[in-house]
């Protein structure tokens, strides 16, 4: 990191805000601790933005929009590609930050970095494809067309679980479309925001185009929502917070996109390859300790293969290594906070008290939760409905695909779903009827690409991120006509 980005006191770095191309302290000089989930130790601190800094960040983004919004596509493309190069060179530093700040295990951190470079390259490639269209007319001598123009200032509110990836996905496509950006990183993982600012700064992004203001969510969020210069707010996080943001956005007639929680179902039909299904299901729920909105935490298995699937899945889960995220062999690291451990404990206590069987796990050492497998889960249990955001999965026996579909759709969420079967006709039928923004056949529920229309339905989301879908959210269509010769008027 640029030495100007932090102060160091007693061996602990205190990271500054990034506004108008400069690193600065909060005028209140209030800081917050960043705690390593692996051991609970304070490894850094972050300056907390107040009203003055948030307004200043929006001022800077608004001022920078004039030049950036009218910049050549090739100029924006060059900055995005240069940032990808900087990331590749600084991969070890970014990897260590992800491990220390959000408990990413070694390989998950590397995957997240790889995705980000792909995202920047994808956004750079799309810069030249923000296109309008011509339209037929009924007026003689008229040419009718539409053009796409950037919105202006876009604000992003990012989550803790994949802070580098999910922040960059918002920023990259917004900048590619010609917008400027104000990032409010998660209070759990603010260093990722500072690092993103430093990467873009090294790549030569003009001052004010990107601004980073960590702070108390309610304070920063309220100021962002109320400022008319912020044209769109893009949010990833809990459904509860997302619903509040949607209400506030409606009050101010502000655009918004929401990517929220999930209780993503995986359906395994009786003709599935059992070993493959077990491997897919395990990856889909244990990646990053289950702290993934797409995690397939509810698995419906047809009755003829249920017992065999359960036996093999439990055996597979027993082999999943739990350990310090710096160990290259670790798959499950620490949960982000103690309160999340307590939340899952409460779910398991409720489920077991109502008749569910904990086939494996159920315990933890500090924030390290064991891979946990339940059977006998029913709709009267919290875990049937609630997102766990931990390495916990429910295996549910179903009579057939229709019962599996009914259980899969029996949720307020609708982010991702998956079906494992060799019956293509049945797979397509289920894919069309699953109430989910994304469906994956013969795969788990966790998959993503920078160029796809990523997003959910019901209480999982509103709007889409990625590729051409981003242009729908991040640009304004303008209709333009040109009259050749003189138009005849009736009076």
Short mmCIF file of C-alpha atoms in Angstrom, two decimals:
data_model
loop_
_atom_site.label_atom_id
_atom_site.label_comp_id
_atom_site.label_asym_id
_atom_site.label_seq_id
_atom_site.Cartn_x
_atom_site.Cartn_y
_atom_site.Cartn_z
CA UNK A 1 0.00 0.00 0.00
CA UNK A 2 1.04 3.57 -0.63
CA UNK A 3 2.58 4.84 2.65
CA UNK A 4 0.36 7.91 2.35
CA UNK A 5 -2.71 5.68 2.77
CA UNK A 6 -2.14 5.01 6.45
CA UNK A 7 -0.65 6.18 9.70
CA UNK A 8 1.18 3.72 11.92
CA UNK A 9 0.92 3.83 15.70
CA UNK A 10 2.26 1.15 18.04
CA UNK A 11 2.76 -1.15 15.08
CA UNK A 12 -0.89 -0.96 13.95
CA UNK A 13 -1.81 0.70 10.67
CA UNK A 14 -4.69 3.17 10.60
CA UNK A 15 -5.99 3.49 7.04
CA UNK A 16 -7.27 6.80 5.74
CA UNK A 17 -10.18 7.80 3.53
CA UNK A 18 -9.64 8.24 -0.21
CA UNK A 19 -11.38 11.32 -1.58
CA UNK A 20 -10.64 13.36 -4.72
CA UNK A 21 -7.44 11.42 -5.31
CA UNK A 22 -6.04 12.14 -1.82
CA UNK A 23 -5.63 10.11 1.36
CA UNK A 24 -7.07 11.94 4.34
CA UNK A 25 -8.13 11.54 7.94
CA UNK A 26 -11.68 12.07 9.10
CA UNK A 27 -12.29 15.55 10.47
CA UNK A 28 -13.67 13.80 13.58
CA UNK A 29 -10.55 11.60 13.72
CA UNK A 30 -12.74 8.65 14.73
CA UNK A 31 -11.29 5.23 13.97
CA UNK A 32 -12.63 1.66 14.08
CA UNK A 33 -10.75 -1.56 14.71
CA UNK A 34 -10.36 -4.24 12.05
CA UNK A 35 -10.28 -7.65 13.70
CA UNK A 36 -8.72 -10.77 12.23
CA UNK A 37 -11.48 -13.45 12.36
CA UNK A 38 -8.87 -16.19 12.74
CA UNK A 39 -7.62 -15.06 16.16
CA UNK A 40 -9.66 -12.02 17.19
CA UNK A 41 -6.59 -9.77 17.15
CA UNK A 42 -6.70 -6.17 15.94
CA UNK A 43 -4.53 -6.01 12.84
CA UNK A 44 -5.51 -2.57 11.52
CA UNK A 45 -7.74 0.44 12.10
CA UNK A 46 -9.69 2.61 9.69
CA UNK A 47 -10.67 6.25 9.75
CA UNK A 48 -14.47 6.63 9.84
CA UNK A 49 -16.11 9.05 7.45
CA UNK A 50 -18.61 11.54 8.84
CA UNK A 51 -20.97 13.95 7.11
CA UNK A 52 -18.16 16.24 5.92
CA UNK A 53 -16.24 13.39 4.24
CA UNK A 54 -19.27 11.77 2.61
CA UNK A 55 -20.40 15.08 1.14
CA UNK A 56 -16.85 15.80 0.02
CA UNK A 57 -16.65 12.40 -1.68
CA UNK A 58 -19.90 13.00 -3.55
CA UNK A 59 -18.67 16.50 -4.47
CA UNK A 60 -15.48 15.00 -5.89
CA UNK A 61 -17.32 12.30 -7.88
CA UNK A 62 -19.81 14.85 -9.21
CA UNK A 63 -17.02 17.19 -10.29
CA UNK A 64 -15.03 14.38 -11.94
CA UNK A 65 -18.03 13.11 -13.89
CA UNK A 66 -17.87 15.83 -16.54
CA UNK A 67 -14.49 14.71 -17.85
CA UNK A 68 -14.79 10.99 -17.10
CA UNK A 69 -18.31 10.68 -18.51
CA UNK A 70 -17.19 12.20 -21.82
CA UNK A 71 -13.84 10.39 -21.96
CA UNK A 72 -13.01 8.16 -24.90
CA UNK A 73 -13.85 4.48 -24.61
CA UNK A 74 -10.19 3.70 -25.24
CA UNK A 75 -9.16 5.84 -22.24
CA UNK A 76 -11.48 3.99 -19.86
CA UNK A 77 -10.46 0.68 -21.35
CA UNK A 78 -6.79 1.47 -20.77
CA UNK A 79 -7.32 2.30 -17.07
CA UNK A 80 -9.29 -0.90 -16.42
CA UNK A 81 -6.67 -3.08 -18.11
CA UNK A 82 -3.84 -1.30 -16.30
CA UNK A 83 -5.59 -1.92 -12.97
CA UNK A 84 -5.81 -5.63 -13.81
CA UNK A 85 -2.05 -5.63 -14.44
CA UNK A 86 -1.41 -3.92 -11.10
CA UNK A 87 -3.53 -6.53 -9.32
CA UNK A 88 -1.65 -9.42 -10.91
CA UNK A 89 1.64 -7.92 -9.73
CA UNK A 90 0.34 -7.27 -6.21
CA UNK A 91 -1.45 -10.60 -5.78
CA UNK A 92 0.47 -11.73 -2.64
CA UNK A 93 -0.38 -8.47 -0.85
CA UNK A 94 -4.07 -8.71 -1.79
CA UNK A 95 -4.19 -12.39 -0.81
CA UNK A 96 -2.81 -11.60 2.65
CA UNK A 97 -5.34 -8.82 3.12
CA UNK A 98 -8.25 -11.14 2.29
CA UNK A 99 -6.94 -13.79 4.68
CA UNK A 100 -6.43 -11.34 7.55
CA UNK A 101 -9.51 -9.22 7.06
CA UNK A 102 -12.34 -11.62 6.21
CA UNK A 103 -10.91 -15.06 7.03
CA UNK A 104 -10.67 -16.21 3.41
CA UNK A 105 -8.77 -19.46 3.22
CA UNK A 106 -5.66 -19.39 1.04
CA UNK A 107 -7.19 -20.82 -2.14
CA UNK A 108 -10.45 -18.89 -1.87
CA UNK A 109 -8.44 -15.66 -1.63
CA UNK A 110 -6.50 -16.52 -4.79
CA UNK A 111 -9.74 -17.40 -6.62
CA UNK A 112 -11.26 -14.07 -5.61
CA UNK A 113 -8.27 -12.18 -6.99
CA UNK A 114 -8.41 -14.14 -10.23
CA UNK A 115 -12.11 -13.30 -10.63
CA UNK A 116 -11.40 -9.61 -10.11
CA UNK A 117 -8.81 -9.50 -12.89
CA UNK A 118 -11.28 -11.29 -15.17
CA UNK A 119 -13.95 -8.78 -14.17
CA UNK A 120 -11.75 -5.81 -15.08
CA UNK A 121 -10.82 -7.35 -18.42
CA UNK A 122 -14.46 -8.13 -19.13
CA UNK A 123 -15.54 -4.59 -18.24
CA UNK A 124 -12.75 -3.19 -20.43
CA UNK A 125 -13.95 -5.31 -23.32
CA UNK A 126 -17.51 -4.05 -22.85
CA UNK A 127 -16.50 -0.38 -22.88
CA UNK A 128 -16.79 -0.33 -26.67
CA UNK A 129 -20.19 -2.03 -26.64
CA UNK A 130 -22.30 0.55 -24.80
CA UNK A 131 -24.46 1.05 -27.87
CA UNK A 132 -27.75 2.62 -28.86
CA UNK A 133 -29.98 1.72 -31.79
CA UNK A 134 -31.94 3.17 -34.68
CA UNK A 135 -35.71 2.76 -34.86
CA UNK A 136 -38.35 2.83 -37.57
CA UNK A 137 -40.42 6.01 -37.92
CA UNK A 138 -43.78 7.11 -39.29
CA UNK A 139 -42.75 10.72 -39.90
CA UNK A 140 -41.35 11.30 -43.44
CA UNK A 141 -37.72 12.40 -43.51
CA UNK A 142 -37.07 11.59 -39.86
CA UNK A 143 -34.20 9.58 -38.40
CA UNK A 144 -34.93 8.10 -34.97
CA UNK A 145 -32.25 6.74 -32.66
CA UNK A 146 -31.39 6.08 -29.05
CA UNK A 147 -28.06 6.59 -27.30
CA UNK A 148 -26.85 5.43 -23.91
CA UNK A 149 -25.34 7.94 -21.54
CA UNK A 150 -23.75 7.33 -18.12
CA UNK A 151 -25.90 8.22 -15.11
CA UNK A 152 -23.34 10.27 -13.16
CA UNK A 153 -22.39 9.45 -9.58
CA UNK A 154 -22.96 5.83 -8.54
CA UNK A 155 -22.61 4.68 -4.93
CA UNK A 156 -21.79 1.12 -3.93
CA UNK A 157 -22.36 -0.57 -0.57
CA UNK A 158 -20.32 -3.76 -0.33
CA UNK A 159 -20.48 -6.86 1.93
CA UNK A 160 -17.80 -8.59 4.00
CA UNK A 161 -17.74 -12.10 2.56
CA UNK A 162 -15.99 -11.39 -0.76
CA UNK A 163 -15.15 -7.72 -0.31
CA UNK A 164 -12.57 -7.42 -3.06
CA UNK A 165 -14.66 -9.20 -5.68
CA UNK A 166 -18.07 -7.73 -4.87
CA UNK A 167 -16.75 -4.17 -4.55
CA UNK A 168 -14.77 -4.39 -7.76
CA UNK A 169 -17.65 -5.89 -9.71
CA UNK A 170 -19.72 -2.80 -8.92
CA UNK A 171 -16.89 -0.35 -9.58
CA UNK A 172 -15.51 -1.85 -12.79
CA UNK A 173 -18.75 -1.78 -14.78
CA UNK A 174 -19.77 1.61 -13.41
CA UNK A 175 -16.46 3.15 -14.48
CA UNK A 176 -16.57 1.35 -17.82
CA UNK A 177 -19.93 2.98 -18.56
CA UNK A 178 -18.52 6.41 -17.75
CA UNK A 179 -19.90 6.87 -14.24
CA UNK A 180 -17.94 8.02 -11.21
CA UNK A 181 -18.11 6.12 -7.94
CA UNK A 182 -18.36 6.41 -4.15
CA UNK A 183 -17.66 3.14 -2.31
CA UNK A 184 -18.84 2.41 1.20
CA UNK A 185 -17.05 -0.85 2.14
CA UNK A 186 -18.39 -3.19 4.81
CA UNK A 187 -17.61 -2.15 8.36
CA UNK A 188 -16.21 -5.69 8.80
CA UNK A 189 -13.78 -5.38 5.86
CA UNK A 190 -12.89 -1.72 5.23
CA UNK A 191 -9.24 -2.35 4.32
CA UNK A 192 -10.34 -3.93 1.06
CA UNK A 193 -11.83 -0.59 0.05
CA UNK A 194 -8.61 1.26 0.77
CA UNK A 195 -6.66 -1.30 -1.21
CA UNK A 196 -8.99 -0.98 -4.21
CA UNK A 197 -8.49 2.80 -4.16
CA UNK A 198 -4.72 2.32 -4.04
CA UNK A 199 -4.78 -0.09 -6.99
CA UNK A 200 -6.77 2.28 -9.19
CA UNK A 201 -4.62 5.20 -8.09
CA UNK A 202 -1.48 3.36 -9.15
CA UNK A 203 -3.11 2.57 -12.49
CA UNK A 204 -3.65 6.29 -13.14
CA UNK A 205 -7.39 6.72 -12.53
CA UNK A 206 -8.13 10.48 -12.51
CA UNK A 207 -8.78 12.09 -9.14
CA UNK A 208 -12.38 11.99 -7.96
CA UNK A 209 -13.52 9.18 -10.25
CA UNK A 210 -13.34 6.72 -7.33
CA UNK A 211 -13.78 7.70 -3.67
CA UNK A 212 -13.79 5.37 -0.65
CA UNK A 213 -15.57 6.33 2.58
CA UNK A 214 -15.77 3.62 5.26
CA UNK A 215 -17.95 4.46 8.21
CA UNK A 216 -21.03 3.65 10.26
CA UNK A 217 -23.54 2.14 7.76
CA UNK A 218 -26.51 4.23 8.87
CA UNK A 219 -24.59 7.50 8.78
CA UNK A 220 -22.91 6.99 5.41
CA UNK A 221 -25.89 5.27 3.85
CA UNK A 222 -28.38 7.95 4.86
CA UNK A 223 -26.22 10.70 3.36
CA UNK A 224 -25.75 8.78 0.12
CA UNK A 225 -29.47 8.07 -0.23
CA UNK A 226 -30.47 11.66 0.45
CA UNK A 227 -28.05 13.32 -1.99
CA UNK A 228 -29.74 13.92 -5.38
CA UNK A 229 -26.38 13.86 -7.16
CA UNK A 230 -26.10 10.11 -6.46
CA UNK A 231 -28.10 8.63 -9.33
CA UNK A 232 -27.90 4.95 -8.42
CA UNK A 233 -27.08 2.92 -5.32
CA UNK A 234 -25.88 -0.65 -5.81
CA UNK A 235 -26.00 -2.86 -2.73
CA UNK A 236 -24.93 -6.37 -1.76
CA UNK A 237 -25.81 -7.59 1.71
CA UNK A 238 -28.65 -8.76 3.91
CA UNK A 239 -32.27 -8.73 2.82
CA UNK A 240 -33.25 -6.69 5.86
CA UNK A 241 -30.85 -3.89 4.97
CA UNK A 242 -31.67 -4.12 1.27
CA UNK A 243 -35.37 -3.63 1.91
CA UNK A 244 -34.65 -0.49 3.94
CA UNK A 245 -32.46 0.88 1.15
CA UNK A 246 -35.20 0.22 -1.40
CA UNK A 247 -37.67 2.22 0.67
CA UNK A 248 -35.24 5.12 1.01
CA UNK A 249 -34.41 5.02 -2.70
CA UNK A 250 -38.11 5.18 -3.55
CA UNK A 251 -38.52 8.25 -1.34
CA UNK A 252 -35.85 10.06 -3.36
CA UNK A 253 -36.78 8.52 -6.76
CA UNK A 254 -33.27 7.08 -6.90
CA UNK A 255 -32.28 4.04 -8.94
CA UNK A 256 -31.04 0.99 -7.05
CA UNK A 257 -29.88 -2.59 -7.53
CA UNK A 258 -29.97 -5.14 -4.72
CA UNK A 259 -28.18 -8.47 -4.37
CA UNK A 260 -29.30 -9.93 -1.08
CA UNK A 261 -29.62 -13.19 0.82
CA UNK A 262 -30.44 -16.69 -0.31
CA UNK A 263 -31.56 -20.14 0.77
CA UNK A 264 -30.38 -21.74 -2.41
CA UNK A 265 -31.73 -25.23 -3.22
CA UNK A 266 -29.90 -28.10 -4.88
CA UNK A 267 -32.07 -30.89 -6.31
CA UNK A 268 -30.45 -34.30 -6.81
CA UNK A 269 -32.57 -36.68 -8.88
CA UNK A 270 -32.40 -40.46 -8.71
CA UNK A 271 -30.47 -40.87 -11.98
CA UNK A 272 -27.61 -38.61 -10.84
CA UNK A 273 -23.98 -39.73 -10.63
CA UNK A 274 -23.76 -40.03 -6.85
CA UNK A 275 -20.08 -39.32 -6.40
CA UNK A 276 -20.27 -36.28 -8.66
CA UNK A 277 -23.39 -35.01 -6.91
CA UNK A 278 -21.71 -35.34 -3.51
CA UNK A 279 -18.63 -33.44 -4.66
CA UNK A 280 -20.73 -30.66 -6.21
CA UNK A 281 -22.96 -30.37 -3.15
CA UNK A 282 -20.00 -30.20 -0.76
CA UNK A 283 -18.29 -27.43 -2.71
CA UNK A 284 -21.57 -25.57 -2.95
CA UNK A 285 -22.07 -25.32 0.79
CA UNK A 286 -18.60 -25.41 2.39
CA UNK A 287 -16.80 -22.84 0.22
CA UNK A 288 -15.70 -19.91 2.41
CA UNK A 289 -17.26 -21.51 5.51
CA UNK A 290 -20.66 -21.30 3.85
CA UNK A 291 -20.53 -17.49 3.93
CA UNK A 292 -21.73 -17.25 0.34
CA UNK A 293 -25.17 -15.95 -0.63
CA UNK A 294 -25.44 -18.68 -3.30
CA UNK A 295 -24.55 -21.59 -0.97
CA UNK A 296 -26.74 -24.68 -1.53
CA UNK A 297 -27.72 -25.01 2.12
CA UNK A 298 -30.88 -26.98 1.32
CA UNK A 299 -30.41 -30.22 -0.65
CA UNK A 300 -33.40 -32.25 -1.86
CA UNK A 301 -32.58 -35.83 -2.84
CA UNK A 302 -34.99 -38.30 -4.43
CA UNK A 303 -35.90 -41.17 -2.11
CA UNK A 304 -34.32 -44.08 -4.08
CA UNK A 305 -30.82 -42.63 -3.63
CA UNK A 306 -31.28 -40.58 -0.45
CA UNK A 307 -29.64 -43.02 1.98
CA UNK A 308 -26.66 -43.62 -0.30
CA UNK A 309 -26.25 -39.89 -0.91
CA UNK A 310 -26.44 -39.13 2.81
CA UNK A 311 -23.83 -41.75 3.64
CA UNK A 312 -21.39 -40.52 1.01
CA UNK A 313 -22.04 -36.84 1.74
CA UNK A 314 -21.40 -37.26 5.46
CA UNK A 315 -18.23 -39.21 4.66
CA UNK A 316 -17.13 -36.41 2.31
CA UNK A 317 -17.89 -33.71 4.90
CA UNK A 318 -15.73 -35.53 7.44
CA UNK A 319 -12.74 -35.03 5.13
CA UNK A 320 -13.21 -31.24 4.74
CA UNK A 321 -10.23 -29.64 6.54
CA UNK A 322 -11.00 -26.97 9.13
CA UNK A 323 -8.05 -24.76 9.98
CA UNK A 324 -6.26 -21.45 9.92
CA UNK A 325 -6.86 -19.65 6.62
CA UNK A 326 -3.14 -19.28 5.97
CA UNK A 327 -2.79 -23.07 5.75
CA UNK A 328 -2.97 -23.97 2.07
CA UNK A 329 -4.89 -27.17 2.90
CA UNK A 330 -7.67 -25.44 4.87
CA UNK A 331 -11.12 -25.37 3.29
CA UNK A 332 -13.15 -24.08 6.22
CA UNK A 333 -11.74 -21.13 8.12
CA UNK A 334 -13.27 -18.84 10.75
CA UNK A 335 -16.69 -17.23 10.59
CA UNK A 336 -16.56 -13.45 10.44
CA UNK A 337 -17.79 -12.73 13.98
CA UNK A 338 -18.83 -14.38 17.24
CA UNK A 339 -22.45 -13.32 16.81
CA UNK A 340 -22.68 -15.42 13.64
CA UNK A 341 -21.52 -18.47 15.59
CA UNK A 342 -24.21 -17.80 18.19
CA UNK A 343 -26.82 -17.37 15.46
CA UNK A 344 -26.05 -20.79 13.97
CA UNK A 345 -25.99 -22.36 17.43
CA UNK A 346 -29.51 -21.04 17.88
CA UNK A 347 -30.66 -22.51 14.57
CA UNK A 348 -29.25 -25.93 15.45
CA UNK A 349 -30.74 -25.89 18.94
CA UNK A 350 -34.14 -25.04 17.48
CA UNK A 351 -33.90 -27.73 14.79
CA UNK A 352 -32.71 -30.53 17.06
CA UNK A 353 -35.34 -29.60 19.65
CA UNK A 354 -38.02 -30.08 17.01
CA UNK A 355 -36.77 -33.46 15.79
CA UNK A 356 -33.98 -32.80 13.29
CA UNK A 357 -30.95 -35.09 13.46
CA UNK A 358 -27.44 -33.66 13.41
CA UNK A 359 -25.68 -36.33 11.37
CA UNK A 360 -22.30 -34.61 11.59
CA UNK A 361 -20.75 -31.60 13.30
CA UNK A 362 -22.80 -29.07 15.18
CA UNK A 363 -19.88 -27.84 17.26
CA UNK A 364 -17.18 -25.22 16.97
CA UNK A 365 -13.95 -24.00 18.48
CA UNK A 366 -14.23 -20.26 18.70
CA UNK A 367 -15.22 -19.03 15.24
CA UNK A 368 -14.21 -22.28 13.55
CA UNK A 369 -17.48 -24.11 12.92
CA UNK A 370 -17.38 -27.79 11.98
CA UNK A 371 -18.98 -28.97 8.73
CA UNK A 372 -22.53 -29.71 9.87
CA UNK A 373 -25.10 -31.97 8.21
CA UNK A 374 -28.75 -32.22 9.27
CA UNK A 375 -31.59 -34.54 8.28
CA UNK A 376 -35.24 -34.50 9.28
CA UNK A 377 -35.55 -30.75 8.74
CA UNK A 378 -39.17 -29.57 8.47
CA UNK A 379 -40.90 -26.25 7.74
CA UNK A 380 -41.54 -25.51 11.42
CA UNK A 381 -37.78 -25.15 12.01
CA UNK A 382 -35.90 -21.87 11.64
CA UNK A 383 -33.12 -23.43 9.60
CA UNK A 384 -35.62 -24.51 6.92
CA UNK A 385 -36.28 -20.85 6.15
CA UNK A 386 -33.33 -18.82 7.45
CA UNK A 387 -30.01 -18.32 5.74
CA UNK A 388 -27.29 -19.75 8.01
CA UNK A 389 -24.24 -18.16 6.37
CA UNK A 390 -22.12 -20.94 7.78
CA UNK A 391 -20.97 -24.49 6.90
CA UNK A 392 -24.37 -26.00 7.64
CA UNK A 393 -26.57 -28.00 5.25
CA UNK A 394 -29.96 -29.72 5.41
CA UNK A 395 -30.50 -32.98 3.50
CA UNK A 396 -34.18 -33.50 2.69
CA UNK A 397 -35.69 -36.74 1.34
CA UNK A 398 -38.29 -36.18 -1.41
CA UNK A 399 -40.57 -38.61 -3.22
CA UNK A 400 -40.00 -37.13 -6.67
CA UNK A 401 -38.97 -34.06 -8.61
CA UNK A 402 -42.31 -32.34 -8.05
CA UNK A 403 -41.93 -32.50 -4.27
CA UNK A 404 -38.34 -31.27 -4.64
CA UNK A 405 -39.56 -28.32 -6.70
CA UNK A 406 -42.25 -27.45 -4.15
CA UNK A 407 -39.70 -27.41 -1.29
CA UNK A 408 -37.16 -25.50 -3.38
CA UNK A 409 -39.72 -22.76 -4.07
CA UNK A 410 -41.00 -22.70 -0.48
CA UNK A 411 -38.81 -19.78 0.53
CA UNK A 412 -38.81 -15.99 0.50
CA UNK A 413 -35.50 -16.12 -1.39
CA UNK A 414 -34.71 -16.78 -5.04
CA UNK A 415 -31.06 -16.23 -5.84
CA UNK A 416 -29.48 -19.43 -7.19
CA UNK A 417 -30.62 -23.02 -7.67
CA UNK A 418 -29.19 -26.20 -9.16
CA UNK A 419 -30.39 -29.55 -10.49
CA UNK A 420 -28.25 -32.66 -10.91
CA UNK A 421 -29.70 -35.23 -13.32
CA UNK A 422 -29.03 -36.96 -16.63
CA UNK A 423 -32.60 -36.31 -17.77
CA UNK A 424 -32.23 -33.14 -19.84
CA UNK A 425 -35.96 -32.72 -20.40
CA UNK A 426 -36.67 -32.86 -16.67
CA UNK A 427 -33.72 -30.56 -15.96
CA UNK A 428 -35.05 -27.92 -18.35
CA UNK A 429 -38.57 -28.25 -17.00
CA UNK A 430 -37.35 -27.70 -13.43
CA UNK A 431 -35.06 -24.87 -14.53
CA UNK A 432 -38.02 -22.99 -15.99
CA UNK A 433 -40.21 -23.48 -12.90
CA UNK A 434 -37.67 -22.85 -10.16
CA UNK A 435 -38.31 -19.41 -8.64
CA UNK A 436 -34.72 -18.31 -8.89
CA UNK A 437 -32.72 -15.72 -10.76
CA UNK A 438 -30.13 -18.32 -11.75
CA UNK A 439 -30.31 -22.09 -12.29
CA UNK A 440 -27.37 -24.41 -12.92
CA UNK A 441 -27.82 -27.90 -14.33
CA UNK A 442 -25.36 -30.59 -13.24
CA UNK A 443 -23.49 -28.17 -11.03
CA UNK A 444 -23.76 -26.67 -7.56
CA UNK A 445 -25.44 -23.34 -6.87
CA UNK A 446 -22.16 -21.41 -6.58
CA UNK A 447 -20.95 -20.20 -9.95
CA UNK A 448 -20.40 -16.75 -11.40
CA UNK A 449 -18.87 -15.03 -14.41
CA UNK A 450 -18.27 -11.30 -14.88
CA UNK A 451 -20.30 -11.10 -18.10
CA UNK A 452 -23.49 -12.93 -17.01
CA UNK A 453 -26.76 -11.37 -15.72
CA UNK A 454 -26.14 -12.08 -12.03
CA UNK A 455 -29.02 -11.50 -9.64
CA UNK A 456 -32.05 -12.93 -7.89
CA UNK A 457 -35.81 -12.71 -7.53
CA UNK A 458 -38.18 -12.40 -4.57
CA UNK A 459 -36.24 -11.29 -1.46
CA UNK A 460 -32.90 -12.15 -3.04
CA UNK A 461 -32.57 -9.18 -5.28
CA UNK A 462 -33.64 -6.51 -7.69
CA UNK A 463 -31.77 -5.76 -10.92
CA UNK A 464 -28.77 -7.51 -12.43
CA UNK A 465 -24.99 -7.07 -12.41
CA UNK A 466 -22.52 -8.14 -15.08
CA UNK A 467 -21.78 -7.60 -18.75
CA UNK A 468 -24.52 -6.10 -20.90
CA UNK A 469 -27.00 -6.37 -18.03
CA UNK A 470 -24.97 -3.74 -16.20
CA UNK A 471 -25.55 -1.23 -19.00
CA UNK A 472 -29.29 -1.43 -18.38
CA UNK A 473 -28.72 -0.34 -14.80
CA UNK A 474 -25.76 2.00 -15.21
CA UNK A 475 -26.77 4.05 -18.24
CA UNK A 476 -29.69 6.21 -19.29
CA UNK A 477 -31.34 5.77 -22.68
CA UNK A 478 -31.91 8.99 -24.58
CA UNK A 479 -34.14 9.22 -27.65
CA UNK A 480 -32.92 11.53 -30.42
CA UNK A 481 -34.57 12.37 -33.73
CA UNK A 482 -33.22 14.24 -36.75
CA UNK A 483 -35.60 15.77 -39.25
CA UNK A 484 -34.27 15.80 -42.85
CA UNK A 485 -35.94 18.61 -44.72
CA UNK A 486 -39.02 20.34 -43.41
CA UNK A 487 -41.69 18.54 -41.42
CA UNK A 488 -45.29 19.28 -42.37
CA UNK A 489 -47.39 20.51 -39.42
CA UNK A 490 -51.21 20.46 -39.38
CA UNK A 491 -51.43 24.10 -38.28
#
